[in-house]
Amino acid sequence: MGKHMLKRIDLIFKNEHDTDAILQKIFKRSNEDLINDLIGSGLKGRGGAGFPTGLKWKLTSEAEGDEKYVICNADEGEPGTFKDREILSQVPHKVLTGMAACGRIIGAKKGFIYLRGEYNFLKPDLQKEIDNFHTTLKSLKSDFRIEIFSGSGAYICGEESSLMESMEGRRGEPRNKPPFPTEIGYLGKPTVINNVETLAHAWTIFKYGPKKFRDLGVQDSRGSKLFSVSGDTPVAGIYELELGMSLQDFVDDFGDGDTKAVQVGGAAGFCVPRKKFRETAIGYQGKLTGISLPTGGSMMLFNSSRSMYNVLKNYLEFFEEESCGQCTPCRVGCQQLLEGVEAVKRGDKPHHYLDKLMRLTETMKLTAKCGLGQSVANSFSSIVENFREEMIY
Amino acid sequence: MSKMVNLKINGIDVSVEAGTTILQAAEKLKIKIPVLCYHKDLCIAGNCRVCVVEVVGSRKLVAACATPVSEGLEIHTNSLMVRNARKDIIELLLSEHNADCTKCYRNGNCELQDLAAEYKITNQDFLDLAHGAYTIDDLSPSIIKDDSRCIRCQRCVRTCSEMQSVGALSVANKGSEMKISTFFDRPMREVVCTNCGQCVIHCPTGALIEKTYIERVWDAIADPNKHVVVQTAPAVRIGLGEELELDAGERVTGKMVSALKRLGFDSVLDTDFTADLTIMEEGTELLHRLKANLVEGDHSEPLPMTTSCSPGWVKFFEHTFPEMLDNMSTCKSPQQMFGSLAKTYYAKKIDVDPENIVSVSVMPCTAKKFEADRPEMRDSGYKDVDYVLTTRELAVMIMQAGIQFADLPDEKYDSIMGKSSGAAVIFGATGGVMEAALRTAYELVTGREVPFENLNIEPVRGLDGVREATVKIEDVLPDWKFLEGAELKCCVAHGLANARNVMEKVKNGEVDYHFIEIMACPGGCLGGGGQPIPTNDAIRQKRMKAIYDEDLSLAVRKSHENPEIVQIYKEFLGEPLGKQSHKLLHTEYFERQRY
């Protein structure tokens, strides 16, 4: 570590417990100032989609509504991602502070943590933390309140509009967009919904100012980010790194010396083969960054002992089960992709059937209702394109 | 006037109100965009994705049905990208679908089939996913649910929960296992399904169809020992033509009678006769209840009284408001009154052993099949109505018989029980029972015609979900003194979601109606679950016009003036609510579970 420009950072898990002071500082400043800090920091949503956080808060603050809401998306369900769990267990007060700041700025009195059902074991400690936090808020004359909402375990509920459907007591299915949650969100009211990590970064920005954050990372990918590193690596775990790191540097630090591919962004992400490690950066796609892969933080390394056919099949099985089933391209497309690669492998379909499936992923990307159906194409096309012979023989 | 938005579709400029969807904007330009999950009656789902279009500058295609227009939008509905994507989507749907179209009841009237034909999907490149592991639920007397034909567009779910507030159908499971299901996947006959058939009307394919009794009716007609009598409901005569390639809203009463005779029915009679009879019984019951409650303080038969002609509504009531069962009129529906009279009064008149009478009805309704099967509907000593056909099933029989419907001459109903009044005809529209009852009750009490121009009680007409009317009763006849100066408060609701709202208000004491008419289906029987597909508000309007036109065209427009009604009371029934009437024409209700 260290021979390259971008480095490990320690901001999120840094043990700082001056919540009162930070909150006081936040509550003293104007909403405009705070939003400008966020926008100036270049922070983009850490759930993977990368929408500029400052802009989201600004839009919601400007939206008309007698009530507004802040939701912390803690439905961490992307395979290979486990960073939010650590944030919520180690530095929950940072997330709560981020929520309270957002509530102040947009004019919300209520916040929710949508906690993945599998993380219910975090609930008692988190609730204690929330209770203390409420006391602090009271002393600052804020009536903002936070509640935990337990998810029921569908992957789709990590998608923001499905998450809100689920909170409203309905089946987790994506809504049509527009309207976006900034206008019509939870219970039809303007809502900010942010990933756990995004809210924790807001804390950093409000504490240290936008410059410190902006100085990290590259061009369109600013700041640091947590990565959940798994697979064929001797050092699996959670790491905070600057954005924009080349995949080669990443593999040099985290690989086992025999890395043949890295899946950036989990099942919904892209698979990068060894020959493209140098030209690929980890960050948000932007004008200046070249090939740059966005990610919610999942980094899976595969060495030469792995069959990429099995890797793909595994992802497709996941999607075939976790699609909400509502829209045609996703529900049927996922089944066709899975059964299609199996048929090619068995020899029931000719090699060029893979081309038909590649075209199908294009249709899925173009027409699926939400990010799930659209991103199945990513893992499929990147694996089939780069490891085609493994799909056939 | 709201803000106008300018956009371009396929290079053509169009200006529409803000909030309009791309689909509606294209409709304005007469540009057709295919749809499946979209239905004019229902809320937007945007989940089949067949209606995707290209928005210049956007990386993705958008669903035209679910995307609002915005200023300066440039849209292509027919680019190569759009066509390829749409074709893929249709192929995907077919790959999951039991596409054995020749064995499907909706063959020839299926939206997926039409799309496949339009896009010339002749090869099936994708793998066949219709594994045949589906079960067909045909245990209900009214509706068959075949999941293998389901394209999961959720129209039925939206219909059942939003339009009808029944919620018998919902989405279960996710991913490839996702399906339309009932409570714990129980058969439709065991859940809160009201058999209204609105899901059938709204299903684009053959996943939900009515249970057909066509073959059994053919068998009965062919049996020389059987006297097969058929009755036709008022809404059938204004719906049947559509199914036989005439225009929506064309009245085909005479042709229908003529066709039924040619099919071989021994006697073609009119449910309208018992609609008039219903008015006699129900109107009297209302006056009786008013007297008991207002004069004698006897609340054992409470107010408001609700009508009981719509079997979907009756079953909904039994599931949803069991504590208010006494509010329901005890009158049987016209179909069931007809059934019990067919095997008693009519049998005696024509001197045929009721054992050998087969009683068939043609209804705009799927719930009538269930109603005929209710165990208490055997007051004649036999099953009062043997088989119920929908408007659609009758059309099938006419086609099977090779009858050129459009060319048929007009013929008249047989007698006896074949005469009817305009009041009976309007039973086919929402508000019709109310209007018919008021025409008779008002005259009974005051000796004068109801004070509306041409007897048309406009406040109870139309397609608004809930309508109210107040009729002031003045200068009454001596027998009805207690009603002098009273204001009779009436309410009409159609569609079960509206019905639920009204009855919740009644339950909570927020309203003080005396009489409530409820029809389970939007528009009443003219929009019934057994009517031609498609049905939507534009079509309902046309059918409604046809009904009111027919009423105006008739010489007798009040039930109590129907000569056959006068005759049956004289010869057989005695008087309304009398002993014989009570036995044959009234019934009771039961509490049902709520899942």
Short mmCIF file of N, CA and C in Angstrom, two decimals, chain A residues 171 173 176 178 320-329 331-332 335-336 339-340 349 353 356 360 363 365-369 374, chain B residues 45-49 59-61 66 81 85 88 91-93 95-96 125-127 129 131 151-152 154 171 173-176 178:
data_model
loop_
_atom_site.label_atom_id
_atom_site.label_comp_id
_atom_site.label_asym_id
_atom_site.label_seq_id
_atom_site.Cartn_x
_atom_site.Cartn_y
_atom_site.Cartn_z
N ARG A 171 -46.84 -4.58 -0.87
CA ARG A 171 -45.84 -5.45 -1.45
C ARG A 171 -44.70 -4.61 -2.01
N GLU A 173 -42.68 -3.35 -4.47
CA GLU A 173 -42.58 -3.27 -5.92
C GLU A 173 -42.19 -1.85 -6.25
N ASN A 176 -43.48 3.88 -10.48
CA ASN A 176 -43.09 4.57 -11.70
C ASN A 176 -42.39 5.87 -11.34
N PRO A 178 -40.79 9.51 -13.35
CA PRO A 178 -41.24 10.34 -12.23
C PRO A 178 -42.67 9.99 -11.80
N GLU A 320 -33.09 -14.15 -10.65
CA GLU A 320 -34.31 -14.84 -11.04
C GLU A 320 -35.25 -14.98 -9.85
N GLU A 321 -34.64 -15.05 -8.66
CA GLU A 321 -35.45 -15.18 -7.45
C GLU A 321 -35.83 -13.82 -6.86
N GLU A 322 -34.93 -12.85 -7.01
CA GLU A 322 -35.14 -11.58 -6.30
C GLU A 322 -35.80 -10.49 -7.13
N SER A 323 -35.97 -10.71 -8.41
CA SER A 323 -36.78 -9.78 -9.20
C SER A 323 -38.14 -9.71 -8.52
N CYS A 324 -38.76 -8.54 -8.49
CA CYS A 324 -40.07 -8.48 -7.84
C CYS A 324 -41.11 -9.20 -8.70
N GLY A 325 -40.78 -9.35 -10.00
CA GLY A 325 -41.69 -10.07 -10.89
C GLY A 325 -42.75 -9.18 -11.52
N GLN A 326 -42.71 -7.92 -11.19
CA GLN A 326 -43.75 -7.02 -11.68
C GLN A 326 -43.61 -6.73 -13.17
N CYS A 327 -42.41 -6.37 -13.63
CA CYS A 327 -42.29 -5.99 -15.04
C CYS A 327 -41.73 -7.12 -15.89
N THR A 328 -42.21 -7.15 -17.12
CA THR A 328 -41.91 -8.26 -18.02
C THR A 328 -40.41 -8.44 -18.28
N PRO A 329 -39.70 -7.37 -18.69
CA PRO A 329 -38.30 -7.59 -19.06
C PRO A 329 -37.48 -8.18 -17.92
N ARG A 331 -38.75 -9.88 -14.98
CA ARG A 331 -39.24 -11.19 -14.53
C ARG A 331 -38.91 -12.30 -15.53
N VAL A 332 -39.28 -12.07 -16.78
CA VAL A 332 -39.07 -13.14 -17.76
C VAL A 332 -37.62 -13.10 -18.26
N GLN A 335 -35.26 -15.09 -16.14
CA GLN A 335 -35.42 -16.54 -16.34
C GLN A 335 -34.78 -16.97 -17.65
N GLN A 336 -34.99 -16.15 -18.69
CA GLN A 336 -34.44 -16.51 -20.00
C GLN A 336 -32.90 -16.50 -19.95
N GLU A 339 -31.82 -19.69 -17.82
CA GLU A 339 -32.03 -20.96 -18.53
C GLU A 339 -31.27 -20.97 -19.84
N GLY A 340 -31.05 -19.79 -20.41
CA GLY A 340 -30.32 -19.68 -21.67
C GLY A 340 -28.85 -20.07 -21.52
N LYS A 349 -28.46 -25.38 -26.86
CA LYS A 349 -28.56 -24.20 -27.72
C LYS A 349 -27.18 -23.93 -28.29
N TYR A 353 -26.39 -18.46 -29.49
CA TYR A 353 -27.55 -18.09 -28.68
C TYR A 353 -27.15 -17.06 -27.63
N LYS A 356 -27.92 -13.68 -28.81
CA LYS A 356 -29.33 -13.32 -28.63
C LYS A 356 -29.57 -12.87 -27.17
N LEU A 360 -30.81 -9.42 -25.56
CA LEU A 360 -31.89 -9.36 -24.56
C LEU A 360 -31.50 -8.46 -23.39
N THR A 363 -32.27 -4.99 -24.20
CA THR A 363 -33.70 -4.68 -24.01
C THR A 363 -34.03 -4.51 -22.53
N LYS A 365 -32.03 -3.54 -20.20
CA LYS A 365 -31.45 -2.29 -19.75
C LYS A 365 -32.33 -1.11 -20.18
N LEU A 366 -32.87 -1.21 -21.38
CA LEU A 366 -33.66 -0.11 -21.93
C LEU A 366 -35.07 -0.03 -21.34
N THR A 367 -35.63 -1.17 -20.97
CA THR A 367 -37.07 -1.18 -20.70
C THR A 367 -37.49 -1.57 -19.29
N ALA A 368 -36.58 -2.13 -18.49
CA ALA A 368 -37.01 -2.58 -17.16
C ALA A 368 -37.44 -1.37 -16.34
N LYS A 369 -38.36 -1.62 -15.41
CA LYS A 369 -38.97 -0.52 -14.67
C LYS A 369 -38.01 0.11 -13.67
N GLN A 374 -32.63 -3.36 -14.86
CA GLN A 374 -31.68 -2.71 -15.77
C GLN A 374 -30.25 -3.19 -15.52
N ALA B 45 -50.15 1.16 -13.92
CA ALA B 45 -49.20 0.21 -13.33
C ALA B 45 -47.83 0.35 -13.97
N GLY B 46 -47.80 0.43 -15.27
CA GLY B 46 -46.50 0.56 -15.96
C GLY B 46 -45.65 -0.67 -15.81
N ASN B 47 -46.26 -1.85 -15.76
CA ASN B 47 -45.41 -3.01 -15.53
C ASN B 47 -45.27 -4.01 -16.68
N CYS B 48 -46.11 -3.93 -17.72
CA CYS B 48 -45.87 -4.88 -18.82
C CYS B 48 -44.76 -4.38 -19.74
N ARG B 49 -44.60 -3.09 -19.83
CA ARG B 49 -43.56 -2.40 -20.61
C ARG B 49 -43.76 -2.52 -22.12
N ARG B 59 -31.41 7.89 -21.98
CA ARG B 59 -30.68 6.66 -22.27
C ARG B 59 -31.61 5.45 -22.28
N LYS B 60 -32.76 5.60 -21.63
CA LYS B 60 -33.66 4.45 -21.52
C LYS B 60 -34.97 4.75 -22.22
N LEU B 61 -35.68 3.69 -22.56
CA LEU B 61 -37.04 3.87 -23.07
C LEU B 61 -37.95 4.10 -21.86
N ALA B 66 -47.18 5.55 -18.24
CA ALA B 66 -46.87 5.99 -16.88
C ALA B 66 -46.03 7.26 -16.84
N MET B 81 -35.33 1.08 -32.34
CA MET B 81 -35.05 0.69 -30.96
C MET B 81 -36.34 0.29 -30.25
N ALA B 85 -37.34 -3.55 -29.01
CA ALA B 85 -37.59 -3.77 -27.59
C ALA B 85 -38.98 -4.35 -27.38
N ASP B 88 -39.17 -7.94 -28.37
CA ASP B 88 -38.56 -8.77 -27.32
C ASP B 88 -39.54 -8.99 -26.17
N GLU B 91 -42.27 -11.32 -27.10
CA GLU B 91 -41.73 -12.69 -27.14
C GLU B 91 -41.51 -13.23 -25.74
N LEU B 92 -41.04 -12.38 -24.83
CA LEU B 92 -40.83 -12.82 -23.45
C LEU B 92 -42.16 -13.24 -22.83
N LEU B 93 -43.18 -12.43 -23.05
CA LEU B 93 -44.49 -12.76 -22.49
C LEU B 93 -44.99 -14.09 -23.03
N SER B 95 -43.18 -16.49 -24.13
CA SER B 95 -42.35 -17.61 -23.68
C SER B 95 -42.84 -18.14 -22.33
N GLU B 96 -43.52 -17.26 -21.58
CA GLU B 96 -43.98 -17.64 -20.24
C GLU B 96 -45.46 -18.05 -20.27
N ASP B 125 -37.86 -17.99 -30.52
CA ASP B 125 -36.44 -18.18 -30.26
C ASP B 125 -36.15 -18.42 -28.79
N PHE B 126 -36.88 -17.71 -27.95
CA PHE B 126 -36.60 -17.85 -26.53
C PHE B 126 -37.06 -19.23 -26.03
N LEU B 127 -36.47 -19.64 -24.93
CA LEU B 127 -36.83 -20.94 -24.37
C LEU B 127 -38.27 -20.91 -23.85
N LEU B 129 -40.84 -21.29 -21.27
CA LEU B 129 -40.83 -21.33 -19.80
C LEU B 129 -42.15 -21.79 -19.22
N HIS B 131 -43.90 -24.16 -18.09
CA HIS B 131 -43.56 -25.54 -17.74
C HIS B 131 -44.75 -26.46 -17.51
N ILE B 151 -50.52 -13.24 -17.77
CA ILE B 151 -49.31 -12.49 -18.11
C ILE B 151 -48.89 -11.56 -16.98
N ARG B 152 -49.48 -11.72 -15.82
CA ARG B 152 -49.10 -11.01 -14.61
C ARG B 152 -49.13 -9.48 -14.74
N GLN B 154 -51.49 -7.68 -13.70
CA GLN B 154 -52.12 -7.19 -12.47
C GLN B 154 -53.37 -6.34 -12.71
N VAL B 171 -51.06 -10.21 -5.52
CA VAL B 171 -49.82 -10.76 -6.05
C VAL B 171 -49.12 -11.54 -4.96
N ASN B 173 -45.60 -14.07 -4.03
CA ASN B 173 -44.25 -14.50 -4.39
C ASN B 173 -43.51 -13.45 -5.23
N LYS B 174 -42.25 -13.76 -5.49
CA LYS B 174 -41.47 -12.82 -6.31
C LYS B 174 -40.70 -13.58 -7.37
N GLY B 175 -40.01 -12.84 -8.23
CA GLY B 175 -39.20 -13.46 -9.26
C GLY B 175 -40.02 -14.36 -10.16
N SER B 176 -39.41 -15.49 -10.56
CA SER B 176 -40.10 -16.37 -11.50
C SER B 176 -41.33 -17.01 -10.89
N MET B 178 -43.52 -15.42 -9.10
CA MET B 178 -44.55 -14.41 -8.91
C MET B 178 -45.83 -14.82 -9.60
#
